[in-house]
Amino acid sequence: PDTVTSPRSYEAACLAAGAAIAGARLIMSGAAKNGFALVRPPGHHAECDHTSGFCLFNNIAIAARYAMDELGARRVLIVDWDLHHGNGTQHSFYDTDRVLYFSTHQYPYFPGSGALHEVGQGAGEGYTVNVPLPGGQDDRAFARIFRELLSPVARQFKPDLILVSAGFDIYQGDPLGSMAVTTDGFAYLTRLLMSLAAELCQDRLLLVLEGGYHLTGERDGVMAVLAELAGRSILGPDLVKELDTATPPLAALDNARNIAKKHWNL
């Protein structure tokens, strides 16, 4: 009931998943060093056997599986900065150590998953890192979470490819959420991920569009990300320095780090 379709939805969904696959192929082959799959419908809520949350196929999970099965990737890092938790992506790789799923999301909120204690199972224990947030987090807060938790875990995981569920519903004023990220914040998160990709996996970075319901915010956020990927950053050096050193109080980060410490050297 939360995911409607029209006569050409199946075709669109196949093209969306195909774009993510094509992006992974271009990047893993060296034909491109980074990319952005600008697709609809989104994907990270789709489970293996049913649609959910406007999502028909899980585009990013399909791309990750394809990269491992067909393109030689041994380990894939999936970073999900969408407002909502990517339940389908988490469930797709919950029992494997080949995919590290890292999610920041408003909680409790749709779809209801993404609690701190959800860390994976079996061989995948520790390879799901959830950072549930109460809302109101801004550029400085997200910068700190990515610097202090994502970065050290990613360095220990050593991925061959970084995929990003890029949801722009964490934008300030988005009607479905209460986060406070600006276009500068999206550019900075992209810059940080590009730096990790350069350090860990030969620049291999692919972003896939997820949510976003403030049309101006989504447009400007996507453009800021694309500018960063293309080397034409909107960020000034003073702002970069501020975000590189910002340490706002963040109990949610402390809680997530305490859980992650059981599995990673933090």
PDB file of C-alpha atoms in Angstrom:
ATOM      1  CA  PRO A   1       0.000   0.000   0.000  1.00  0.00           C
ATOM      2  CA  ASP A   2       2.939   2.431   0.388  1.00  0.00           C
ATOM      3  CA  THR A   3       4.288   1.783  -3.116  1.00  0.00           C
ATOM      4  CA  VAL A   4       2.073   2.537  -6.093  1.00  0.00           C
ATOM      5  CA  THR A   5       2.809   1.616  -9.702  1.00  0.00           C
ATOM      6  CA  SER A   6       1.701   2.651 -13.158  1.00  0.00           C
ATOM      7  CA  PRO A   7       1.826   0.706 -16.448  1.00  0.00           C
ATOM      8  CA  ARG A   8       5.502   1.588 -17.109  1.00  0.00           C
ATOM      9  CA  SER A   9       6.813   1.296 -13.543  1.00  0.00           C
ATOM     10  CA  TYR A  10       8.399  -2.094 -14.201  1.00  0.00           C
ATOM     11  CA  GLU A  11      10.314  -0.716 -17.175  1.00  0.00           C
ATOM     12  CA  ALA A  12      11.493   2.289 -15.141  1.00  0.00           C
ATOM     13  CA  ALA A  13      12.553   0.061 -12.256  1.00  0.00           C
ATOM     14  CA  CYS A  14      14.571  -2.192 -14.567  1.00  0.00           C
ATOM     15  CA  LEU A  15      16.308   0.865 -16.023  1.00  0.00           C
ATOM     16  CA  ALA A  16      17.073   2.196 -12.528  1.00  0.00           C
ATOM     17  CA  ALA A  17      18.663  -1.070 -11.438  1.00  0.00           C
ATOM     18  CA  GLY A  18      20.446  -1.265 -14.781  1.00  0.00           C
ATOM     19  CA  ALA A  19      21.898   2.224 -14.324  1.00  0.00           C
ATOM     20  CA  ALA A  20      23.384   1.202 -10.975  1.00  0.00           C
ATOM     21  CA  ILE A  21      24.840  -1.941 -12.577  1.00  0.00           C
ATOM     22  CA  ALA A  22      26.245   0.083 -15.483  1.00  0.00           C
ATOM     23  CA  GLY A  23      27.811   2.560 -13.076  1.00  0.00           C
ATOM     24  CA  ALA A  24      29.471  -0.235 -11.123  1.00  0.00           C
ATOM     25  CA  ARG A  25      30.768  -1.763 -14.365  1.00  0.00           C
ATOM     26  CA  LEU A  26      32.228   1.536 -15.617  1.00  0.00           C
ATOM     27  CA  ILE A  27      33.931   2.247 -12.304  1.00  0.00           C
ATOM     28  CA  MET A  28      35.270  -1.236 -11.635  1.00  0.00           C
ATOM     29  CA  SER A  29      36.670  -1.408 -15.190  1.00  0.00           C
ATOM     30  CA  GLY A  30      38.470   1.908 -14.797  1.00  0.00           C
ATOM     31  CA  ALA A  31      36.447   3.614 -17.526  1.00  0.00           C
ATOM     32  CA  ALA A  32      35.264   6.089 -14.868  1.00  0.00           C
ATOM     33  CA  LYS A  33      36.548   6.771 -11.392  1.00  0.00           C
ATOM     34  CA  ASN A  34      33.243   7.888  -9.905  1.00  0.00           C
ATOM     35  CA  GLY A  35      29.625   8.337 -10.899  1.00  0.00           C
ATOM     36  CA  PHE A  36      26.055   9.167  -9.918  1.00  0.00           C
ATOM     37  CA  ALA A  37      23.069   7.050 -10.941  1.00  0.00           C
ATOM     38  CA  LEU A  38      20.297   9.652 -11.206  1.00  0.00           C
ATOM     39  CA  VAL A  39      17.389   7.217 -11.091  1.00  0.00           C
ATOM     40  CA  ARG A  40      13.785   6.735 -10.162  1.00  0.00           C
ATOM     41  CA  PRO A  41      12.293   4.724  -8.579  1.00  0.00           C
ATOM     42  CA  PRO A  42      14.640   4.578  -5.568  1.00  0.00           C
ATOM     43  CA  GLY A  43      15.625   1.264  -4.072  1.00  0.00           C
ATOM     44  CA  HIS A  44      16.880   0.851  -0.526  1.00  0.00           C
ATOM     45  CA  HIS A  45      13.547  -0.182   1.031  1.00  0.00           C
ATOM     46  CA  ALA A  46      12.888  -2.971  -1.488  1.00  0.00           C
ATOM     47  CA  GLU A  47      13.288  -6.462  -0.044  1.00  0.00           C
ATOM     48  CA  CYS A  48      14.146  -9.604  -1.974  1.00  0.00           C
ATOM     49  CA  ASP A  49      10.478 -10.594  -2.238  1.00  0.00           C
ATOM     50  CA  HIS A  50       8.404  -7.403  -1.987  1.00  0.00           C
ATOM     51  CA  THR A  51       8.312  -3.715  -2.729  1.00  0.00           C
ATOM     52  CA  SER A  52       8.308  -1.070  -0.004  1.00  0.00           C
ATOM     53  CA  GLY A  53       8.609   2.670   0.553  1.00  0.00           C
ATOM     54  CA  PHE A  54       8.358   3.779  -3.115  1.00  0.00           C
ATOM     55  CA  CYS A  55      11.024   1.181  -4.027  1.00  0.00           C
ATOM     56  CA  LEU A  56      10.512  -1.671  -6.519  1.00  0.00           C
ATOM     57  CA  PHE A  57      14.004  -3.170  -6.903  1.00  0.00           C
ATOM     58  CA  ASN A  58      16.893  -2.516  -4.524  1.00  0.00           C
ATOM     59  CA  ASN A  59      19.160  -0.749  -6.988  1.00  0.00           C
ATOM     60  CA  ILE A  60      22.189  -0.410  -4.742  1.00  0.00           C
ATOM     61  CA  ALA A  61      22.009  -3.961  -3.395  1.00  0.00           C
ATOM     62  CA  ILE A  62      21.775  -5.278  -6.953  1.00  0.00           C
ATOM     63  CA  ALA A  63      24.817  -3.193  -7.945  1.00  0.00           C
ATOM     64  CA  ALA A  64      26.780  -4.478  -4.942  1.00  0.00           C
ATOM     65  CA  ARG A  65      25.922  -8.096  -5.696  1.00  0.00           C
ATOM     66  CA  TYR A  66      26.784  -7.630  -9.369  1.00  0.00           C
ATOM     67  CA  ALA A  67      30.126  -6.032  -8.466  1.00  0.00           C
ATOM     68  CA  MET A  68      31.010  -9.023  -6.290  1.00  0.00           C
ATOM     69  CA  ASP A  69      29.667 -11.752  -8.586  1.00  0.00           C
ATOM     70  CA  GLU A  70      30.723 -10.359 -11.969  1.00  0.00           C
ATOM     71  CA  LEU A  71      33.287  -7.568 -11.529  1.00  0.00           C
ATOM     72  CA  GLY A  72      35.801  -8.991  -9.074  1.00  0.00           C
ATOM     73  CA  ALA A  73      34.985  -6.906  -6.004  1.00  0.00           C
ATOM     74  CA  ARG A  74      35.794  -8.815  -2.845  1.00  0.00           C
ATOM     75  CA  ARG A  75      34.346  -6.295  -0.394  1.00  0.00           C
ATOM     76  CA  VAL A  76      31.830  -3.482  -0.900  1.00  0.00           C
ATOM     77  CA  LEU A  77      31.087  -0.605   1.464  1.00  0.00           C
ATOM     78  CA  ILE A  78      27.535   0.759   1.262  1.00  0.00           C
ATOM     79  CA  VAL A  79      26.999   4.144   2.923  1.00  0.00           C
ATOM     80  CA  ASP A  80      23.356   5.192   3.337  1.00  0.00           C
ATOM     81  CA  TRP A  81      22.780   8.834   4.292  1.00  0.00           C
ATOM     82  CA  ASP A  82      19.068   8.826   3.392  1.00  0.00           C
ATOM     83  CA  LEU A  83      16.655  10.084   6.059  1.00  0.00           C
ATOM     84  CA  HIS A  84      15.091   6.616   6.260  1.00  0.00           C
ATOM     85  CA  HIS A  85      16.828   3.391   7.160  1.00  0.00           C
ATOM     86  CA  GLY A  86      17.557   1.118   4.201  1.00  0.00           C
ATOM     87  CA  ASN A  87      15.895  -2.002   5.556  1.00  0.00           C
ATOM     88  CA  GLY A  88      16.129  -3.862   2.256  1.00  0.00           C
ATOM     89  CA  THR A  89      19.833  -3.181   1.853  1.00  0.00           C
ATOM     90  CA  GLN A  90      20.581  -4.203   5.425  1.00  0.00           C
ATOM     91  CA  HIS A  91      18.628  -7.442   5.087  1.00  0.00           C
ATOM     92  CA  SER A  92      20.314  -8.254   1.756  1.00  0.00           C
ATOM     93  CA  PHE A  93      23.755  -8.500   3.374  1.00  0.00           C
ATOM     94  CA  TYR A  94      22.994  -9.077   7.051  1.00  0.00           C
ATOM     95  CA  ASP A  95      24.856 -12.382   7.253  1.00  0.00           C
ATOM     96  CA  THR A  96      27.951 -11.664   5.164  1.00  0.00           C
ATOM     97  CA  ASP A  97      31.300 -10.047   5.914  1.00  0.00           C
ATOM     98  CA  ARG A  98      31.802  -9.026   2.283  1.00  0.00           C
ATOM     99  CA  VAL A  99      29.487  -6.011   2.514  1.00  0.00           C
ATOM    100  CA  LEU A 100      29.714  -3.364   5.217  1.00  0.00           C
ATOM    101  CA  TYR A 101      26.439  -1.453   5.530  1.00  0.00           C
ATOM    102  CA  PHE A 102      26.711   1.922   7.303  1.00  0.00           C
ATOM    103  CA  SER A 103      23.518   3.921   7.813  1.00  0.00           C
ATOM    104  CA  THR A 104      22.624   7.260   9.374  1.00  0.00           C
ATOM    105  CA  HIS A 105      18.873   7.758   9.653  1.00  0.00           C
ATOM    106  CA  GLN A 106      16.089   9.383  11.646  1.00  0.00           C
ATOM    107  CA  TYR A 107      14.798   6.975  14.275  1.00  0.00           C
ATOM    108  CA  PRO A 108      12.222   5.863  15.234  1.00  0.00           C
ATOM    109  CA  TYR A 109      10.721   6.472  11.832  1.00  0.00           C
ATOM    110  CA  PHE A 110       9.694   4.597   8.698  1.00  0.00           C
ATOM    111  CA  PRO A 111      10.411   1.721   8.122  1.00  0.00           C
ATOM    112  CA  GLY A 112      11.066   1.012  11.822  1.00  0.00           C
ATOM    113  CA  SER A 113      14.375  -0.810  11.390  1.00  0.00           C
ATOM    114  CA  GLY A 114      17.899   0.431  12.020  1.00  0.00           C
ATOM    115  CA  ALA A 115      18.229   0.206  15.793  1.00  0.00           C
ATOM    116  CA  LEU A 116      21.636   0.236  17.449  1.00  0.00           C
ATOM    117  CA  HIS A 117      21.551  -3.465  18.250  1.00  0.00           C
ATOM    118  CA  GLU A 118      21.081  -4.440  14.594  1.00  0.00           C
ATOM    119  CA  VAL A 119      24.718  -5.283  13.785  1.00  0.00           C
ATOM    120  CA  GLY A 120      24.474  -8.323  11.516  1.00  0.00           C
ATOM    121  CA  GLN A 121      24.460 -12.033  12.252  1.00  0.00           C
ATOM    122  CA  GLY A 122      26.690 -15.036  11.713  1.00  0.00           C
ATOM    123  CA  ALA A 123      29.629 -14.139   9.487  1.00  0.00           C
ATOM    124  CA  GLY A 124      28.086 -10.676   9.099  1.00  0.00           C
ATOM    125  CA  GLU A 125      28.106  -9.757  12.773  1.00  0.00           C
ATOM    126  CA  GLY A 126      29.634  -6.297  13.088  1.00  0.00           C
ATOM    127  CA  TYR A 127      29.292  -5.541   9.387  1.00  0.00           C
ATOM    128  CA  THR A 128      26.083  -3.552   9.847  1.00  0.00           C
ATOM    129  CA  VAL A 129      26.660  -0.206  11.565  1.00  0.00           C
ATOM    130  CA  ASN A 130      23.530   1.788  12.347  1.00  0.00           C
ATOM    131  CA  VAL A 131      23.562   5.369  13.627  1.00  0.00           C
ATOM    132  CA  PRO A 132      19.948   6.143  14.577  1.00  0.00           C
ATOM    133  CA  LEU A 133      19.400   9.881  15.024  1.00  0.00           C
ATOM    134  CA  PRO A 134      16.604  11.844  16.718  1.00  0.00           C
ATOM    135  CA  GLY A 135      16.416  14.566  14.042  1.00  0.00           C
ATOM    136  CA  GLY A 136      17.767  18.095  13.867  1.00  0.00           C
ATOM    137  CA  GLN A 137      21.298  17.068  12.887  1.00  0.00           C
ATOM    138  CA  ASP A 138      23.080  19.552  10.621  1.00  0.00           C
ATOM    139  CA  ASP A 139      26.187  19.631   8.413  1.00  0.00           C
ATOM    140  CA  ARG A 140      28.497  19.681  11.422  1.00  0.00           C
ATOM    141  CA  ALA A 141      26.850  16.655  13.004  1.00  0.00           C
ATOM    142  CA  PHE A 142      26.962  14.536   9.855  1.00  0.00           C
ATOM    143  CA  ALA A 143      30.558  15.611   9.226  1.00  0.00           C
ATOM    144  CA  ARG A 144      31.519  14.420  12.689  1.00  0.00           C
ATOM    145  CA  ILE A 145      29.742  11.062  12.304  1.00  0.00           C
ATOM    146  CA  PHE A 146      31.439  10.396   8.972  1.00  0.00           C
ATOM    147  CA  ARG A 147      34.862  11.510  10.214  1.00  0.00           C
ATOM    148  CA  GLU A 148      34.863   9.774  13.578  1.00  0.00           C
ATOM    149  CA  LEU A 149      32.937   6.558  12.930  1.00  0.00           C
ATOM    150  CA  LEU A 150      32.567   5.793   9.235  1.00  0.00           C
ATOM    151  CA  SER A 151      36.146   6.673   8.254  1.00  0.00           C
ATOM    152  CA  PRO A 152      38.005   4.477  10.778  1.00  0.00           C
ATOM    153  CA  VAL A 153      35.678   1.526  10.174  1.00  0.00           C
ATOM    154  CA  ALA A 154      36.039   1.887   6.398  1.00  0.00           C
ATOM    155  CA  ARG A 155      39.836   1.928   6.704  1.00  0.00           C
ATOM    156  CA  GLN A 156      39.754  -1.359   8.596  1.00  0.00           C
ATOM    157  CA  PHE A 157      37.241  -2.920   6.184  1.00  0.00           C
ATOM    158  CA  LYS A 158      39.276  -1.962   3.072  1.00  0.00           C
ATOM    159  CA  PRO A 159      36.538  -2.046   0.410  1.00  0.00           C
ATOM    160  CA  ASP A 160      37.145  -2.511  -3.306  1.00  0.00           C
ATOM    161  CA  LEU A 161      34.165  -0.272  -4.122  1.00  0.00           C
ATOM    162  CA  ILE A 162      32.169   2.348  -2.214  1.00  0.00           C
ATOM    163  CA  LEU A 163      28.461   2.689  -2.986  1.00  0.00           C
ATOM    164  CA  VAL A 164      26.272   5.434  -1.534  1.00  0.00           C
ATOM    165  CA  SER A 165      22.516   5.468  -1.054  1.00  0.00           C
ATOM    166  CA  ALA A 166      22.259   9.210  -1.594  1.00  0.00           C
ATOM    167  CA  GLY A 167      18.966  10.391  -0.143  1.00  0.00           C
ATOM    168  CA  PHE A 168      18.357  14.117  -0.113  1.00  0.00           C
ATOM    169  CA  ASP A 169      15.528  14.003   2.419  1.00  0.00           C
ATOM    170  CA  ILE A 170      17.997  14.959   5.163  1.00  0.00           C
ATOM    171  CA  TYR A 171      17.918  18.430   3.602  1.00  0.00           C
ATOM    172  CA  GLN A 172      16.718  21.205   5.889  1.00  0.00           C
ATOM    173  CA  GLY A 173      13.008  21.730   5.299  1.00  0.00           C
ATOM    174  CA  ASP A 174      12.293  18.382   3.657  1.00  0.00           C
ATOM    175  CA  PRO A 175       8.598  17.677   4.345  1.00  0.00           C
ATOM    176  CA  LEU A 176       9.188  14.066   5.370  1.00  0.00           C
ATOM    177  CA  GLY A 177      11.953  14.658   7.896  1.00  0.00           C
ATOM    178  CA  SER A 178      13.488  16.991  10.424  1.00  0.00           C
ATOM    179  CA  MET A 179      17.201  16.983   9.582  1.00  0.00           C
ATOM    180  CA  ALA A 180      19.079  20.202   8.814  1.00  0.00           C
ATOM    181  CA  VAL A 181      21.691  19.362   6.166  1.00  0.00           C
ATOM    182  CA  THR A 182      22.458  22.039   3.544  1.00  0.00           C
ATOM    183  CA  THR A 183      23.928  21.814   0.065  1.00  0.00           C
ATOM    184  CA  ASP A 184      27.322  22.483   1.661  1.00  0.00           C
ATOM    185  CA  GLY A 185      26.817  19.420   3.831  1.00  0.00           C
ATOM    186  CA  PHE A 186      26.094  17.179   0.843  1.00  0.00           C
ATOM    187  CA  ALA A 187      29.221  18.476  -0.889  1.00  0.00           C
ATOM    188  CA  TYR A 188      31.335  17.868   2.204  1.00  0.00           C
ATOM    189  CA  LEU A 189      30.088  14.297   2.712  1.00  0.00           C
ATOM    190  CA  THR A 190      30.862  13.607  -0.935  1.00  0.00           C
ATOM    191  CA  ARG A 191      34.346  15.085  -0.527  1.00  0.00           C
ATOM    192  CA  LEU A 192      35.011  12.876   2.497  1.00  0.00           C
ATOM    193  CA  LEU A 193      33.843   9.766   0.643  1.00  0.00           C
ATOM    194  CA  MET A 194      35.955  10.679  -2.378  1.00  0.00           C
ATOM    195  CA  SER A 195      38.961  10.946  -0.076  1.00  0.00           C
ATOM    196  CA  LEU A 196      38.238   7.516   1.394  1.00  0.00           C
ATOM    197  CA  ALA A 197      37.791   6.052  -2.090  1.00  0.00           C
ATOM    198  CA  ALA A 198      41.125   7.533  -3.203  1.00  0.00           C
ATOM    199  CA  GLU A 199      42.830   6.084  -0.136  1.00  0.00           C
ATOM    200  CA  LEU A 200      41.206   2.660  -0.116  1.00  0.00           C
ATOM    201  CA  CYS A 201      39.922   1.610  -3.530  1.00  0.00           C
ATOM    202  CA  GLN A 202      41.444   3.523  -6.456  1.00  0.00           C
ATOM    203  CA  ASP A 203      38.787   6.275  -6.374  1.00  0.00           C
ATOM    204  CA  ARG A 204      35.940   3.808  -6.984  1.00  0.00           C
ATOM    205  CA  LEU A 205      32.817   5.630  -5.774  1.00  0.00           C
ATOM    206  CA  LEU A 206      29.249   5.348  -7.070  1.00  0.00           C
ATOM    207  CA  LEU A 207      26.289   7.253  -5.660  1.00  0.00           C
ATOM    208  CA  VAL A 208      22.718   6.117  -6.344  1.00  0.00           C
ATOM    209  CA  LEU A 209      19.764   8.461  -5.837  1.00  0.00           C
ATOM    210  CA  GLU A 210      17.318   7.503  -3.095  1.00  0.00           C
ATOM    211  CA  GLY A 211      14.765   9.812  -1.416  1.00  0.00           C
ATOM    212  CA  GLY A 212      14.232  13.549  -1.458  1.00  0.00           C
ATOM    213  CA  TYR A 213      10.931  15.421  -1.255  1.00  0.00           C
ATOM    214  CA  HIS A 214      11.921  19.090  -1.151  1.00  0.00           C
ATOM    215  CA  LEU A 215      12.361  19.677  -4.865  1.00  0.00           C
ATOM    216  CA  THR A 216      14.674  22.662  -4.568  1.00  0.00           C
ATOM    217  CA  GLY A 217      16.741  20.934  -1.895  1.00  0.00           C
ATOM    218  CA  GLU A 218      17.033  17.767  -3.939  1.00  0.00           C
ATOM    219  CA  ARG A 219      18.014  19.699  -7.077  1.00  0.00           C
ATOM    220  CA  ASP A 220      20.622  21.809  -5.311  1.00  0.00           C
ATOM    221  CA  GLY A 221      21.918  18.891  -3.252  1.00  0.00           C
ATOM    222  CA  VAL A 222      22.412  16.697  -6.312  1.00  0.00           C
ATOM    223  CA  MET A 223      24.150  19.555  -8.146  1.00  0.00           C
ATOM    224  CA  ALA A 224      26.496  20.079  -5.181  1.00  0.00           C
ATOM    225  CA  VAL A 225      27.398  16.391  -5.195  1.00  0.00           C
ATOM    226  CA  LEU A 226      27.946  16.345  -8.951  1.00  0.00           C
ATOM    227  CA  ALA A 227      30.162  19.426  -8.723  1.00  0.00           C
ATOM    228  CA  GLU A 228      32.280  17.723  -6.057  1.00  0.00           C
ATOM    229  CA  LEU A 229      32.599  14.539  -8.124  1.00  0.00           C
ATOM    230  CA  ALA A 230      33.653  16.609 -11.139  1.00  0.00           C
ATOM    231  CA  GLY A 231      36.284  18.562  -9.198  1.00  0.00           C
ATOM    232  CA  ARG A 232      34.347  21.838  -9.175  1.00  0.00           C
ATOM    233  CA  SER A 233      33.551  22.064  -5.471  1.00  0.00           C
ATOM    234  CA  ILE A 234      31.202  24.711  -4.082  1.00  0.00           C
ATOM    235  CA  LEU A 235      33.072  24.556  -0.751  1.00  0.00           C
ATOM    236  CA  GLY A 236      35.438  27.288   0.375  1.00  0.00           C
ATOM    237  CA  PRO A 237      38.565  26.442   2.397  1.00  0.00           C
ATOM    238  CA  ASP A 238      37.270  28.087   5.565  1.00  0.00           C
ATOM    239  CA  LEU A 239      34.101  25.982   5.520  1.00  0.00           C
ATOM    240  CA  VAL A 240      36.067  22.804   4.849  1.00  0.00           C
ATOM    241  CA  LYS A 241      38.318  23.584   7.801  1.00  0.00           C
ATOM    242  CA  GLU A 242      35.266  24.180  10.001  1.00  0.00           C
ATOM    243  CA  LEU A 243      33.643  20.893   9.047  1.00  0.00           C
ATOM    244  CA  ASP A 244      36.956  19.032   9.323  1.00  0.00           C
ATOM    245  CA  THR A 245      37.186  20.033  12.983  1.00  0.00           C
ATOM    246  CA  ALA A 246      33.539  20.346  14.090  1.00  0.00           C
ATOM    247  CA  THR A 247      32.732  18.409  17.261  1.00  0.00           C
ATOM    248  CA  PRO A 248      29.137  19.238  18.205  1.00  0.00           C
ATOM    249  CA  PRO A 249      27.713  17.248  21.135  1.00  0.00           C
ATOM    250  CA  LEU A 250      26.211  14.090  19.673  1.00  0.00           C
ATOM    251  CA  ALA A 251      24.955  11.404  22.020  1.00  0.00           C
ATOM    252  CA  ALA A 252      23.806   9.270  19.080  1.00  0.00           C
ATOM    253  CA  LEU A 253      27.379   9.059  17.802  1.00  0.00           C
ATOM    254  CA  ASP A 254      28.662   8.037  21.231  1.00  0.00           C
ATOM    255  CA  ASN A 255      26.006   5.316  21.438  1.00  0.00           C
ATOM    256  CA  ALA A 256      26.779   3.966  17.971  1.00  0.00           C
ATOM    257  CA  ARG A 257      30.520   4.040  18.610  1.00  0.00           C
ATOM    258  CA  ASN A 258      30.099   2.049  21.832  1.00  0.00           C
ATOM    259  CA  ILE A 259      28.308  -0.671  19.871  1.00  0.00           C
ATOM    260  CA  ALA A 260      30.798  -0.617  16.984  1.00  0.00           C
ATOM    261  CA  LYS A 261      33.743  -0.894  19.401  1.00  0.00           C
ATOM    262  CA  LYS A 262      32.778  -4.506  19.974  1.00  0.00           C
ATOM    263  CA  HIS A 263      33.718  -5.262  16.384  1.00  0.00           C
ATOM    264  CA  TRP A 264      36.118  -2.522  15.246  1.00  0.00           C
ATOM    265  CA  ASN A 265      39.187  -0.806  16.655  1.00  0.00           C
ATOM    266  CA  LEU A 266      37.820   2.627  17.581  1.00  0.00           C
TER     267      LEU A 266
END
